[in-house]
PDB file of C-alpha atoms and ligand atoms in Angstrom:
ATOM      1  CA  MET A   1      20.899 -16.716  30.210  1.00  0.00           C
ATOM      2  CA  SER A   2      17.391 -15.696  29.292  1.00  0.00           C
ATOM      3  CA  PHE A   3      16.776 -12.038  27.805  1.00  0.00           C
ATOM      4  CA  SER A   4      14.939 -11.167  31.265  1.00  0.00           C
ATOM      5  CA  GLY A   5      17.667 -12.370  33.096  1.00  0.00           C
ATOM      6  CA  GLU A   6      20.073 -10.348  31.047  1.00  0.00           C
ATOM      7  CA  VAL A   7      17.837  -7.182  31.760  1.00  0.00           C
ATOM      8  CA  LYS A   8      17.777  -7.875  35.361  1.00  0.00           C
ATOM      9  CA  ARG A   9      21.342  -8.251  35.718  1.00  0.00           C
ATOM     10  CA  GLU A  10      21.997  -5.132  33.913  1.00  0.00           C
ATOM     11  CA  LEU A  11      19.382  -3.251  36.336  1.00  0.00           C
ATOM     12  CA  ALA A  12      20.937  -4.632  39.229  1.00  0.00           C
ATOM     13  CA  ASP A  13      24.294  -2.748  38.621  1.00  0.00           C
ATOM     14  CA  ILE A  14      22.230   0.622  38.530  1.00  0.00           C
ATOM     15  CA  VAL A  15      22.496   2.107  41.877  1.00  0.00           C
ATOM     16  CA  PRO A  16      20.557   5.544  41.800  1.00  0.00           C
ATOM     17  CA  GLU A  17      22.546   8.627  43.249  1.00  0.00           C
ATOM     18  CA  GLY A  18      19.579  10.261  44.718  1.00  0.00           C
ATOM     19  CA  ARG A  19      18.251   9.138  47.956  1.00  0.00           C
ATOM     20  CA  HIS A  20      14.776   9.856  46.823  1.00  0.00           C
ATOM     21  CA  CYS A  21      15.353   7.418  43.940  1.00  0.00           C
ATOM     22  CA  GLN A  22      17.094   4.833  46.217  1.00  0.00           C
ATOM     23  CA  ILE A  23      13.937   4.964  48.475  1.00  0.00           C
ATOM     24  CA  ALA A  24      11.546   4.698  45.315  1.00  0.00           C
ATOM     25  CA  GLU A  25      13.224   1.703  44.298  1.00  0.00           C
ATOM     26  CA  LEU A  26      13.257   0.238  47.812  1.00  0.00           C
ATOM     27  CA  ALA A  27       9.396   0.693  48.099  1.00  0.00           C
ATOM     28  CA  ALA A  28       8.901  -1.129  44.855  1.00  0.00           C
ATOM     29  CA  ILE A  29      10.761  -3.913  46.094  1.00  0.00           C
ATOM     30  CA  TYR A  30       9.276  -4.221  49.139  1.00  0.00           C
ATOM     31  CA  ALA A  31       5.686  -3.632  47.745  1.00  0.00           C
ATOM     32  CA  LEU A  32       6.412  -6.583  45.194  1.00  0.00           C
ATOM     33  CA  ALA A  33       8.502  -8.842  47.192  1.00  0.00           C
ATOM     34  CA  GLY A  34       7.720  -7.963  50.520  1.00  0.00           C
ATOM     35  CA  ASP A  35       5.893 -10.815  51.205  1.00  0.00           C
ATOM     36  CA  ARG A  36       9.175 -12.679  50.946  1.00  0.00           C
ATOM     37  CA  MET A  37      10.637 -11.143  53.734  1.00  0.00           C
ATOM     38  CA  GLY A  38       9.202 -13.328  56.297  1.00  0.00           C
ATOM     39  CA  GLU A  39       9.029 -11.494  59.612  1.00  0.00           C
ATOM     40  CA  PHE A  40      10.866  -8.657  58.077  1.00  0.00           C
ATOM     41  CA  ALA A  41       8.667  -5.975  59.489  1.00  0.00           C
ATOM     42  CA  ASP A  42       8.786  -7.182  63.056  1.00  0.00           C
ATOM     43  CA  ASP A  43      12.384  -8.018  62.929  1.00  0.00           C
ATOM     44  CA  MET A  44      13.312  -4.498  61.706  1.00  0.00           C
ATOM     45  CA  LEU A  45      11.388  -2.799  64.468  1.00  0.00           C
ATOM     46  CA  ALA A  46      12.878  -4.969  66.836  1.00  0.00           C
ATOM     47  CA  ASN A  47      16.335  -4.874  65.836  1.00  0.00           C
ATOM     48  CA  ALA A  48      16.618  -1.270  65.098  1.00  0.00           C
ATOM     49  CA  GLY A  49      19.420  -0.694  62.562  1.00  0.00           C
ATOM     50  CA  GLU A  50      19.927  -4.412  61.273  1.00  0.00           C
ATOM     51  CA  ILE A  51      19.415  -4.807  57.574  1.00  0.00           C
ATOM     52  CA  PRO A  52      16.429  -6.885  56.827  1.00  0.00           C
ATOM     53  CA  ILE A  53      17.169 -10.219  54.891  1.00  0.00           C
ATOM     54  CA  LEU A  54      14.775 -10.657  51.681  1.00  0.00           C
ATOM     55  CA  ARG A  55      14.577 -14.379  51.713  1.00  0.00           C
ATOM     56  CA  THR A  56      14.524 -15.040  48.124  1.00  0.00           C
ATOM     57  CA  GLU A  57      16.262 -17.476  45.856  1.00  0.00           C
ATOM     58  CA  ASN A  58      16.914 -14.271  43.599  1.00  0.00           C
ATOM     59  CA  ALA A  59      20.070 -13.336  44.645  1.00  0.00           C
ATOM     60  CA  ILE A  60      20.249 -10.267  42.638  1.00  0.00           C
ATOM     61  CA  LEU A  61      17.342  -9.024  44.262  1.00  0.00           C
ATOM     62  CA  GLN A  62      18.595  -9.603  47.494  1.00  0.00           C
ATOM     63  CA  ARG A  63      21.782  -7.845  46.841  1.00  0.00           C
ATOM     64  CA  LYS A  64      20.035  -4.906  45.251  1.00  0.00           C
ATOM     65  CA  PHE A  65      17.905  -4.471  48.288  1.00  0.00           C
ATOM     66  CA  PHE A  66      20.697  -4.565  50.850  1.00  0.00           C
ATOM     67  CA  THR A  67      22.797  -2.184  48.651  1.00  0.00           C
ATOM     68  CA  LEU A  68      19.853   0.426  48.437  1.00  0.00           C
ATOM     69  CA  TYR A  69      18.799  -0.029  52.186  1.00  0.00           C
ATOM     70  CA  GLU A  70      22.390   0.403  53.276  1.00  0.00           C
ATOM     71  CA  LYS A  71      22.960   3.441  51.130  1.00  0.00           C
ATOM     72  CA  ALA A  72      19.433   5.234  52.096  1.00  0.00           C
ATOM     73  CA  PHE A  73      19.317   4.380  55.582  1.00  0.00           C
ATOM     74  CA  MET A  74      22.499   3.306  57.013  1.00  0.00           C
ATOM     75  CA  MET A  75      25.327   5.356  55.595  1.00  0.00           C
ATOM     76  CA  GLY A  76      26.601   8.443  57.442  1.00  0.00           C
ATOM     77  CA  GLU A  77      26.407  11.704  56.196  1.00  0.00           C
ATOM     78  CA  VAL A  78      29.540  13.875  57.260  1.00  0.00           C
ATOM     79  CA  GLY A  79      30.102  11.583  59.699  1.00  0.00           C
ATOM     80  CA  ASN A  80      26.600  11.258  61.109  1.00  0.00           C
ATOM     81  CA  SER A  81      24.991   8.172  60.523  1.00  0.00           C
ATOM     82  CA  ARG A  82      21.511   8.033  59.468  1.00  0.00           C
ATOM     83  CA  ARG A  83      20.771   5.976  62.444  1.00  0.00           C
ATOM     84  CA  GLN A  84      21.584   8.812  64.902  1.00  0.00           C
ATOM     85  CA  MET A  85      19.722  11.225  62.613  1.00  0.00           C
ATOM     86  CA  SER A  86      16.639   9.342  63.007  1.00  0.00           C
ATOM     87  CA  ALA A  87      17.080   9.351  66.921  1.00  0.00           C
ATOM     88  CA  GLY A  88      13.521   9.094  68.628  1.00  0.00           C
ATOM     89  CA  GLY A  89      12.710   6.309  65.927  1.00  0.00           C
ATOM     90  CA  SER A  90      14.438   3.253  64.538  1.00  0.00           C
ATOM     91  CA  VAL A  91      15.870   2.769  60.916  1.00  0.00           C
ATOM     92  CA  ALA A  92      13.076   0.440  60.299  1.00  0.00           C
ATOM     93  CA  GLU A  93      10.432   3.123  61.194  1.00  0.00           C
ATOM     94  CA  ALA A  94      12.196   5.642  59.023  1.00  0.00           C
ATOM     95  CA  PHE A  95      12.021   3.072  56.488  1.00  0.00           C
ATOM     96  CA  PHE A  96       8.400   2.336  56.590  1.00  0.00           C
ATOM     97  CA  ARG A  97       7.955   6.253  56.890  1.00  0.00           C
ATOM     98  CA  ALA A  98       9.962   6.698  53.640  1.00  0.00           C
ATOM     99  CA  VAL A  99       8.304   4.046  51.533  1.00  0.00           C
ATOM    100  CA  ARG A 100       4.946   5.161  52.409  1.00  0.00           C
ATOM    101  CA  HIS A 101       5.714   8.797  51.888  1.00  0.00           C
ATOM    102  CA  PRO A 102       3.098  10.455  49.733  1.00  0.00           C
ATOM    103  CA  MET A 103       5.667  12.177  47.644  1.00  0.00           C
ATOM    104  CA  LEU A 104       7.376   8.962  46.967  1.00  0.00           C
ATOM    105  CA  LEU A 105       6.858   8.980  43.197  1.00  0.00           C
ATOM    106  CA  LYS A 106       6.487  12.765  42.878  1.00  0.00           C
ATOM    107  CA  ARG A 107       9.806  13.215  40.459  1.00  0.00           C
ATOM    108  CA  GLU A 108      10.268  11.317  37.398  1.00  0.00           C
ATOM    109  CA  CYS A 109      13.585  10.059  38.104  1.00  0.00           C
ATOM    110  CA  CYS A 110      11.733   8.315  41.098  1.00  0.00           C
ATOM    111  CA  ARG A 111       9.245   6.759  39.129  1.00  0.00           C
ATOM    112  CA  ARG A 112      11.962   5.456  36.642  1.00  0.00           C
ATOM    113  CA  SER A 113      13.704   3.939  39.876  1.00  0.00           C
ATOM    114  CA  PHE A 114      10.271   2.500  41.294  1.00  0.00           C
ATOM    115  CA  LEU A 115       9.697   0.708  37.886  1.00  0.00           C
ATOM    116  CA  ARG A 116      13.145  -0.882  37.972  1.00  0.00           C
ATOM    117  CA  GLY A 117      12.621  -2.085  41.379  1.00  0.00           C
ATOM    118  CA  ALA A 118       9.238  -3.389  40.670  1.00  0.00           C
ATOM    119  CA  PHE A 119      10.799  -5.411  37.444  1.00  0.00           C
ATOM    120  CA  LEU A 120      13.627  -6.698  39.457  1.00  0.00           C
ATOM    121  CA  ALA A 121      11.236  -8.005  42.140  1.00  0.00           C
ATOM    122  CA  ALA A 122       8.577  -9.418  39.782  1.00  0.00           C
ATOM    123  CA  GLY A 123       8.912  -8.574  36.210  1.00  0.00           C
ATOM    124  CA  SER A 124       9.870 -10.501  33.217  1.00  0.00           C
ATOM    125  CA  ILE A 125      10.468  -9.993  29.474  1.00  0.00           C
ATOM    126  CA  SER A 126       9.968 -12.404  26.572  1.00  0.00           C
ATOM    127  CA  ASP A 127      12.760 -12.855  24.183  1.00  0.00           C
ATOM    128  CA  PRO A 128      12.200 -10.299  21.581  1.00  0.00           C
ATOM    129  CA  LYS A 129      13.215 -12.745  18.802  1.00  0.00           C
ATOM    130  CA  LYS A 130      10.189 -14.724  19.482  1.00  0.00           C
ATOM    131  CA  HIS A 131       7.520 -12.309  20.718  1.00  0.00           C
ATOM    132  CA  TYR A 132       6.878  -8.905  22.451  1.00  0.00           C
ATOM    133  CA  HIS A 133       5.630  -9.280  26.250  1.00  0.00           C
ATOM    134  CA  TYR A 134       6.758  -7.377  29.128  1.00  0.00           C
ATOM    135  CA  GLU A 135       5.070  -7.823  32.734  1.00  0.00           C
ATOM    136  CA  ILE A 136       5.185  -7.364  36.413  1.00  0.00           C
ATOM    137  CA  VAL A 137       3.324  -9.523  38.541  1.00  0.00           C
ATOM    138  CA  CYS A 138       1.784  -7.765  41.549  1.00  0.00           C
ATOM    139  CA  PRO A 139       0.369  -9.356  44.628  1.00  0.00           C
ATOM    140  CA  ASP A 140      -2.600  -7.406  44.832  1.00  0.00           C
ATOM    141  CA  GLY A 141      -4.779  -4.680  43.101  1.00  0.00           C
ATOM    142  CA  GLY A 142      -3.540  -1.530  44.995  1.00  0.00           C
ATOM    143  CA  THR A 143       0.142  -2.667  43.990  1.00  0.00           C
ATOM    144  CA  ALA A 144      -1.022  -3.228  40.219  1.00  0.00           C
ATOM    145  CA  ALA A 145      -2.734  -0.124  40.027  1.00  0.00           C
ATOM    146  CA  ARG A 146       0.372   1.749  41.279  1.00  0.00           C
ATOM    147  CA  VAL A 147       2.726   0.041  38.896  1.00  0.00           C
ATOM    148  CA  ARG A 148       0.293   0.732  35.786  1.00  0.00           C
ATOM    149  CA  GLU A 149       0.045   4.251  37.019  1.00  0.00           C
ATOM    150  CA  VAL A 150       3.772   4.605  36.571  1.00  0.00           C
ATOM    151  CA  LEU A 151       3.710   3.139  33.359  1.00  0.00           C
ATOM    152  CA  THR A 152       0.967   5.101  32.010  1.00  0.00           C
ATOM    153  CA  GLY A 153       2.518   8.324  33.490  1.00  0.00           C
ATOM    154  CA  PHE A 154       5.534   7.388  30.880  1.00  0.00           C
ATOM    155  CA  GLY A 155       2.588   7.447  28.089  1.00  0.00           C
ATOM    156  CA  LEU A 156       2.613   3.501  27.879  1.00  0.00           C
ATOM    157  CA  ASP A 157      -0.646   1.535  27.282  1.00  0.00           C
ATOM    158  CA  ALA A 158      -0.243  -0.674  30.595  1.00  0.00           C
ATOM    159  CA  LYS A 159      -3.070  -3.144  30.858  1.00  0.00           C
ATOM    160  CA  THR A 160      -3.829  -5.228  33.779  1.00  0.00           C
ATOM    161  CA  VAL A 161      -5.229  -9.073  33.996  1.00  0.00           C
ATOM    162  CA  ARG A 162      -5.888 -11.279  36.785  1.00  0.00           C
ATOM    163  CA  ARG A 163      -3.828 -14.376  36.939  1.00  0.00           C
ATOM    164  CA  LYS A 164      -4.269 -16.862  39.761  1.00  0.00           C
ATOM    165  CA  GLN A 165      -3.602 -14.825  43.009  1.00  0.00           C
ATOM    166  CA  SER A 166      -1.865 -12.121  41.029  1.00  0.00           C
ATOM    167  CA  GLU A 167      -2.748  -8.917  39.400  1.00  0.00           C
ATOM    168  CA  VAL A 168      -0.526  -8.819  36.253  1.00  0.00           C
ATOM    169  CA  VAL A 169       0.309  -5.567  34.491  1.00  0.00           C
ATOM    170  CA  TYR A 170       1.715  -6.063  31.047  1.00  0.00           C
ATOM    171  CA  LEU A 171       2.798  -4.347  27.762  1.00  0.00           C
ATOM    172  CA  LYS A 172       2.333  -6.071  24.386  1.00  0.00           C
ATOM    173  CA  GLU A 173       3.564  -3.268  21.921  1.00  0.00           C
ATOM    174  CA  GLY A 174       7.061  -3.753  20.764  1.00  0.00           C
ATOM    175  CA  ASP A 175       7.809   0.038  20.764  1.00  0.00           C
ATOM    176  CA  GLN A 176       6.437   0.320  24.206  1.00  0.00           C
ATOM    177  CA  ILE A 177       8.444  -2.558  25.621  1.00  0.00           C
ATOM    178  CA  VAL A 178      11.705  -0.802  24.247  1.00  0.00           C
ATOM    179  CA  TYR A 179      10.426   2.379  25.914  1.00  0.00           C
ATOM    180  CA  ALA A 180       9.757   0.716  29.319  1.00  0.00           C
ATOM    181  CA  VAL A 181      13.214  -0.871  29.227  1.00  0.00           C
ATOM    182  CA  GLY A 182      14.769   2.486  28.328  1.00  0.00           C
ATOM    183  CA  GLU A 183      13.094   4.146  31.444  1.00  0.00           C
ATOM    184  CA  MET A 184      14.352   1.565  33.695  1.00  0.00           C
ATOM    185  CA  GLY A 185      17.713   2.342  32.616  1.00  0.00           C
ATOM    186  CA  ALA A 186      18.826  -1.126  30.941  1.00  0.00           C
ATOM    187  CA  SER A 187      20.759   0.772  28.000  1.00  0.00           C
ATOM    188  CA  LYS A 188      22.452  -2.609  26.911  1.00  0.00           C
ATOM    189  CA  ALA A 189      19.212  -4.472  26.624  1.00  0.00           C
ATOM    190  CA  LEU A 190      17.561  -1.352  24.775  1.00  0.00           C
ATOM    191  CA  LEU A 191      20.126  -1.560  22.192  1.00  0.00           C
ATOM    192  CA  GLU A 192      19.827  -5.298  22.025  1.00  0.00           C
ATOM    193  CA  LEU A 193      15.942  -4.972  21.698  1.00  0.00           C
ATOM    194  CA  GLU A 194      16.317  -2.113  19.142  1.00  0.00           C
ATOM    195  CA  ASN A 195      18.527  -4.086  17.037  1.00  0.00           C
ATOM    196  CA  VAL A 196      16.187  -7.080  16.978  1.00  0.00           C
ATOM    197  CA  ARG A 197      13.298  -4.740  15.950  1.00  0.00           C
ATOM    198  CA  ILE A 198      15.155  -3.187  13.426  1.00  0.00           C
ATOM    199  CA  TYR A 199      15.990  -6.472  11.968  1.00  0.00           C
ATOM    200  CA  HIS A 200      12.232  -7.572  12.280  1.00  0.00           C
ATOM    201  CA  GLU A 201      11.469  -4.386  10.484  1.00  0.00           C
ATOM    202  CA  LEU A 202      14.016  -4.904   7.764  1.00  0.00           C
ATOM    203  CA  ARG A 203      13.017  -8.459   7.141  1.00  0.00           C
ATOM    204  CA  GLY A 204       9.215  -7.443   6.980  1.00  0.00           C
ATOM    205  CA  MET A 205      10.479  -4.751   4.436  1.00  0.00           C
ATOM    206  CA  VAL A 206      12.322  -7.104   2.355  1.00  0.00           C
ATOM    207  CA  ASN A 207       9.485  -9.742   2.237  1.00  0.00           C
ATOM    208  CA  ARG A 208       6.914  -7.138   1.243  1.00  0.00           C
ATOM    209  CA  GLN A 209       9.310  -5.885  -1.464  1.00  0.00           C
ATOM    210  CA  VAL A 210       9.956  -9.695  -2.855  1.00  0.00           C
ATOM    211  CA  ASN A 211       6.022 -10.445  -2.691  1.00  0.00           C
ATOM    212  CA  CYS A 212       5.535  -7.089  -4.346  1.00  0.00           C
ATOM    213  CA  ASP A 213       8.393  -7.813  -7.013  1.00  0.00           C
ATOM    214  CA  VAL A 214       6.846 -11.522  -7.528  1.00  0.00           C
ATOM    215  CA  ALA A 215       3.195 -10.022  -8.011  1.00  0.00           C
ATOM    216  CA  ASN A 216       4.498  -7.245 -10.479  1.00  0.00           C
ATOM    217  CA  ALA A 217       6.403  -9.920 -12.589  1.00  0.00           C
ATOM    218  CA  ARG A 218       3.473 -12.347 -12.812  1.00  0.00           C
ATOM    219  CA  LYS A 219       1.263  -9.250 -13.744  1.00  0.00           C
ATOM    220  CA  SER A 220       3.855  -8.542 -16.486  1.00  0.00           C
ATOM    221  CA  ALA A 221       4.122 -12.061 -17.952  1.00  0.00           C
ATOM    222  CA  GLU A 222       0.143 -12.294 -17.890  1.00  0.00           C
ATOM    223  CA  MET A 223      -0.083  -9.059 -19.847  1.00  0.00           C
ATOM    224  CA  SER A 224       2.845 -10.101 -22.284  1.00  0.00           C
ATOM    225  CA  ALA A 225       1.144 -13.410 -22.868  1.00  0.00           C
ATOM    226  CA  ARG A 226      -2.264 -11.814 -23.730  1.00  0.00           C
ATOM    227  CA  GLN A 227      -0.565  -9.094 -25.896  1.00  0.00           C
ATOM    228  CA  VAL A 228       1.243 -12.086 -27.963  1.00  0.00           C
ATOM    229  CA  LYS A 229      -2.046 -13.817 -28.375  1.00  0.00           C
ATOM    230  CA  ASP A 230      -3.705 -10.838 -29.811  1.00  0.00           C
ATOM    231  CA  ILE A 231      -0.917 -10.075 -32.143  1.00  0.00           C
ATOM    232  CA  GLU A 232      -0.832 -13.858 -33.306  1.00  0.00           C
ATOM    233  CA  PHE A 233      -4.585 -13.557 -33.921  1.00  0.00           C
ATOM    234  CA  ILE A 234      -3.914 -10.349 -35.982  1.00  0.00           C
ATOM    235  CA  ARG A 235      -1.244 -12.014 -38.026  1.00  0.00           C
ATOM    236  CA  GLU A 236      -3.626 -15.149 -38.561  1.00  0.00           C
ATOM    237  CA  HIS A 237      -6.645 -13.265 -39.548  1.00  0.00           C
ATOM    238  CA  MET A 238      -5.582 -10.126 -41.373  1.00  0.00           C
ATOM    239  CA  GLY A 239      -1.924 -10.168 -41.465  1.00  0.00           C
ATOM    240  CA  LEU A 240       0.284  -7.619 -39.858  1.00  0.00           C
ATOM    241  CA  SER A 241       1.129  -5.832 -43.156  1.00  0.00           C
ATOM    242  CA  GLY A 242      -2.311  -4.637 -43.050  1.00  0.00           C
ATOM    243  CA  LEU A 243      -1.603  -2.607 -39.775  1.00  0.00           C
ATOM    244  CA  PRO A 244       0.145   0.873 -39.603  1.00  0.00           C
ATOM    245  CA  VAL A 245       3.953   0.890 -39.740  1.00  0.00           C
ATOM    246  CA  SER A 246       4.258   1.718 -36.150  1.00  0.00           C
ATOM    247  CA  LEU A 247       1.884  -1.015 -34.911  1.00  0.00           C
ATOM    248  CA  GLN A 248       3.535  -3.195 -37.372  1.00  0.00           C
ATOM    249  CA  ASP A 249       7.031  -2.636 -35.642  1.00  0.00           C
ATOM    250  CA  MET A 250       5.366  -3.081 -32.156  1.00  0.00           C
ATOM    251  CA  ALA A 251       4.038  -6.269 -33.149  1.00  0.00           C
ATOM    252  CA  ARG A 252       7.157  -7.631 -34.409  1.00  0.00           C
ATOM    253  CA  VAL A 253       9.410  -6.642 -30.985  1.00  0.00           C
ATOM    254  CA  ARG A 254       6.459  -7.780 -28.729  1.00  0.00           C
ATOM    255  CA  LEU A 255       6.722 -11.364 -30.547  1.00  0.00           C
ATOM    256  CA  GLU A 256      10.446 -11.277 -30.684  1.00  0.00           C
ATOM    257  CA  TYR A 257      10.756 -10.304 -26.944  1.00  0.00           C
ATOM    258  CA  PRO A 258       8.162 -11.537 -24.854  1.00  0.00           C
ATOM    259  CA  ASP A 259       9.850 -11.144 -21.519  1.00  0.00           C
ATOM    260  CA  ALA A 260      10.899  -7.434 -22.338  1.00  0.00           C
ATOM    261  CA  THR A 261       9.215  -4.793 -20.055  1.00  0.00           C
ATOM    262  CA  LEU A 262       7.477  -1.895 -21.773  1.00  0.00           C
ATOM    263  CA  GLN A 263      10.537   0.237 -21.453  1.00  0.00           C
ATOM    264  CA  GLU A 264      12.850  -2.210 -22.978  1.00  0.00           C
ATOM    265  CA  LEU A 265      10.372  -2.596 -25.814  1.00  0.00           C
ATOM    266  CA  GLY A 266      10.294   1.156 -26.496  1.00  0.00           C
ATOM    267  CA  ASP A 267      14.309   0.945 -26.593  1.00  0.00           C
ATOM    268  CA  LEU A 268      14.130  -1.770 -29.225  1.00  0.00           C
ATOM    269  CA  LEU A 269      12.031   0.484 -31.592  1.00  0.00           C
ATOM    270  CA  GLU A 270      13.160   2.754 -34.337  1.00  0.00           C
ATOM    271  CA  PRO A 271      12.998   5.410 -33.203  1.00  0.00           C
ATOM    272  CA  LYS A 272      12.692   4.799 -29.699  1.00  0.00           C
ATOM    273  CA  ILE A 273       9.639   5.623 -27.852  1.00  0.00           C
ATOM    274  CA  GLY A 274       8.637   5.930 -24.026  1.00  0.00           C
ATOM    275  CA  LYS A 275       6.750   3.600 -21.941  1.00  0.00           C
ATOM    276  CA  SER A 276       3.378   5.405 -22.118  1.00  0.00           C
ATOM    277  CA  GLY A 277       3.795   5.290 -26.130  1.00  0.00           C
ATOM    278  CA  VAL A 278       4.531   1.323 -26.039  1.00  0.00           C
ATOM    279  CA  ASN A 279       1.515   1.057 -23.570  1.00  0.00           C
ATOM    280  CA  HIS A 280      -0.742   3.177 -25.948  1.00  0.00           C
ATOM    281  CA  ARG A 281       0.339   0.927 -29.195  1.00  0.00           C
ATOM    282  CA  LEU A 282      -0.111  -2.324 -27.414  1.00  0.00           C
ATOM    283  CA  ARG A 283      -3.473  -1.394 -26.327  1.00  0.00           C
ATOM    284  CA  ARG A 284      -4.197  -0.560 -30.169  1.00  0.00           C
ATOM    285  CA  LEU A 285      -3.283  -3.784 -31.002  1.00  0.00           C
ATOM    286  CA  GLY A 286      -5.519  -5.368 -28.240  1.00  0.00           C
ATOM    287  CA  GLU A 287      -8.267  -3.414 -29.615  1.00  0.00           C
ATOM    288  CA  ILE A 288      -7.762  -4.460 -33.241  1.00  0.00           C
ATOM    289  CA  ALA A 289      -7.705  -8.103 -32.208  1.00  0.00           C
ATOM    290  CA  ALA A 290     -10.805  -7.572 -30.141  1.00  0.00           C
ATOM    291  CA  ASP A 291     -12.705  -6.167 -33.225  1.00  0.00           C
ATOM    292  CA  LEU A 292     -11.279  -8.974 -35.547  1.00  0.00           C
ATOM    293  CA  ARG A 293     -12.765 -11.411 -32.881  1.00  0.00           C
ATOM    294  CA  LYS A 294     -16.055  -9.819 -32.972  1.00  0.00           C
ATOM    295  CA  LYS A 295     -16.223  -9.649 -36.669  1.00  0.00           C
ATOM    296  CA  GLU A 296     -15.305 -13.107 -37.134  1.00  0.00           C
ATOM    297  CA  GLU A 297     -18.077 -14.450 -34.740  1.00  0.00           C
ATOM    298  CA  LYS A 298     -20.680 -12.321 -36.584  1.00  0.00           C
ATOM    299  CA  GLU A 299     -19.641 -13.366 -40.142  1.00  0.00           C
ATOM    300  CA  ALA A 300     -19.503 -17.297 -39.216  1.00  0.00           C
ATOM    301  CA  PRO A 301     -21.323 -17.837 -35.869  1.00  0.00           C
ATOM    302  CA  GLY A 302     -20.963 -21.691 -36.269  1.00  0.00           C
ATOM    303  CA  ASP A 303     -17.428 -21.815 -37.279  1.00  0.00           C
ATOM    304  CA  ARG A 304     -15.894 -21.792 -34.165  1.00  0.00           C
ATOM    305  CA  GLU A 305     -17.871 -24.876 -32.718  1.00  0.00           C
ATOM    306  CA  GLU A 306     -17.094 -26.697 -36.164  1.00  0.00           C
ATOM    307  CA  VAL A 307     -13.268 -25.877 -35.724  1.00  0.00           C
ATOM    308  CA  THR A 308     -12.791 -26.840 -32.234  1.00  0.00           C
TER     309      THR A 308
HETATM  310 ZN1  LIG B 401      14.212  10.483  42.303  1.00  0.00          ZN
END
């Protein structure tokens, strides 16, 4: 099953306790899948009390709508059926009044329920292992604006794009999608999403670390090669014995251990010295080699060409 399917299956099993939330979720399903209800409105008004059929292939959505409708409008409270309570008007009229109520999305719990209904009816989410995308396909601009408002109300950066005859509200950022899935109440999917994200983050971190290590190793190797060349130059042109003892020792261990780190070189010296001390002595050797090269060139400007 797709990740989207998993999320929907989980959302289908969530039936909110509060009637306000049940109505909010119904309102979302009606707004986003109402066009699939055929003569829904007429049927309902004609047969007060009948549960409308949502003509959709989506059995999960159909069942959810049925369950919510039944709970919110058909079930009795202390023996009194809501049908009787809404005497003077049919259940269908009560339904339409309720889903169009201006206070429908006043509470946060209801906005969560609305989002859940909207996603069940027309939402999808990509497999987080591949990329991050969450969308709800709305039939018109008004519905899209409402869905977007609910998402932005949760602090999410929802955007809208026109696609064929629909207005699509979507989220692109991984952390925002995780948040939206959490607000809808899909805690299992949320866990899976977070695991994937943690995995991605860890992998990114490991890759960065490895790249960094490789770069550092290359830099050290280049530096060591240059130091060895300088020392060899000094040995050939003035002899290491002409150096102060501390630099002689330094030159000897560098030549002997070209792969050693500065710290390791320091440990090889007698007495041991720290990294910065090693660095300082190697730099000094580099300067001596540079001076020697300059002197060579001045004394015998043509030599180099003749030799090479
Ligand atoms: Zn509520």
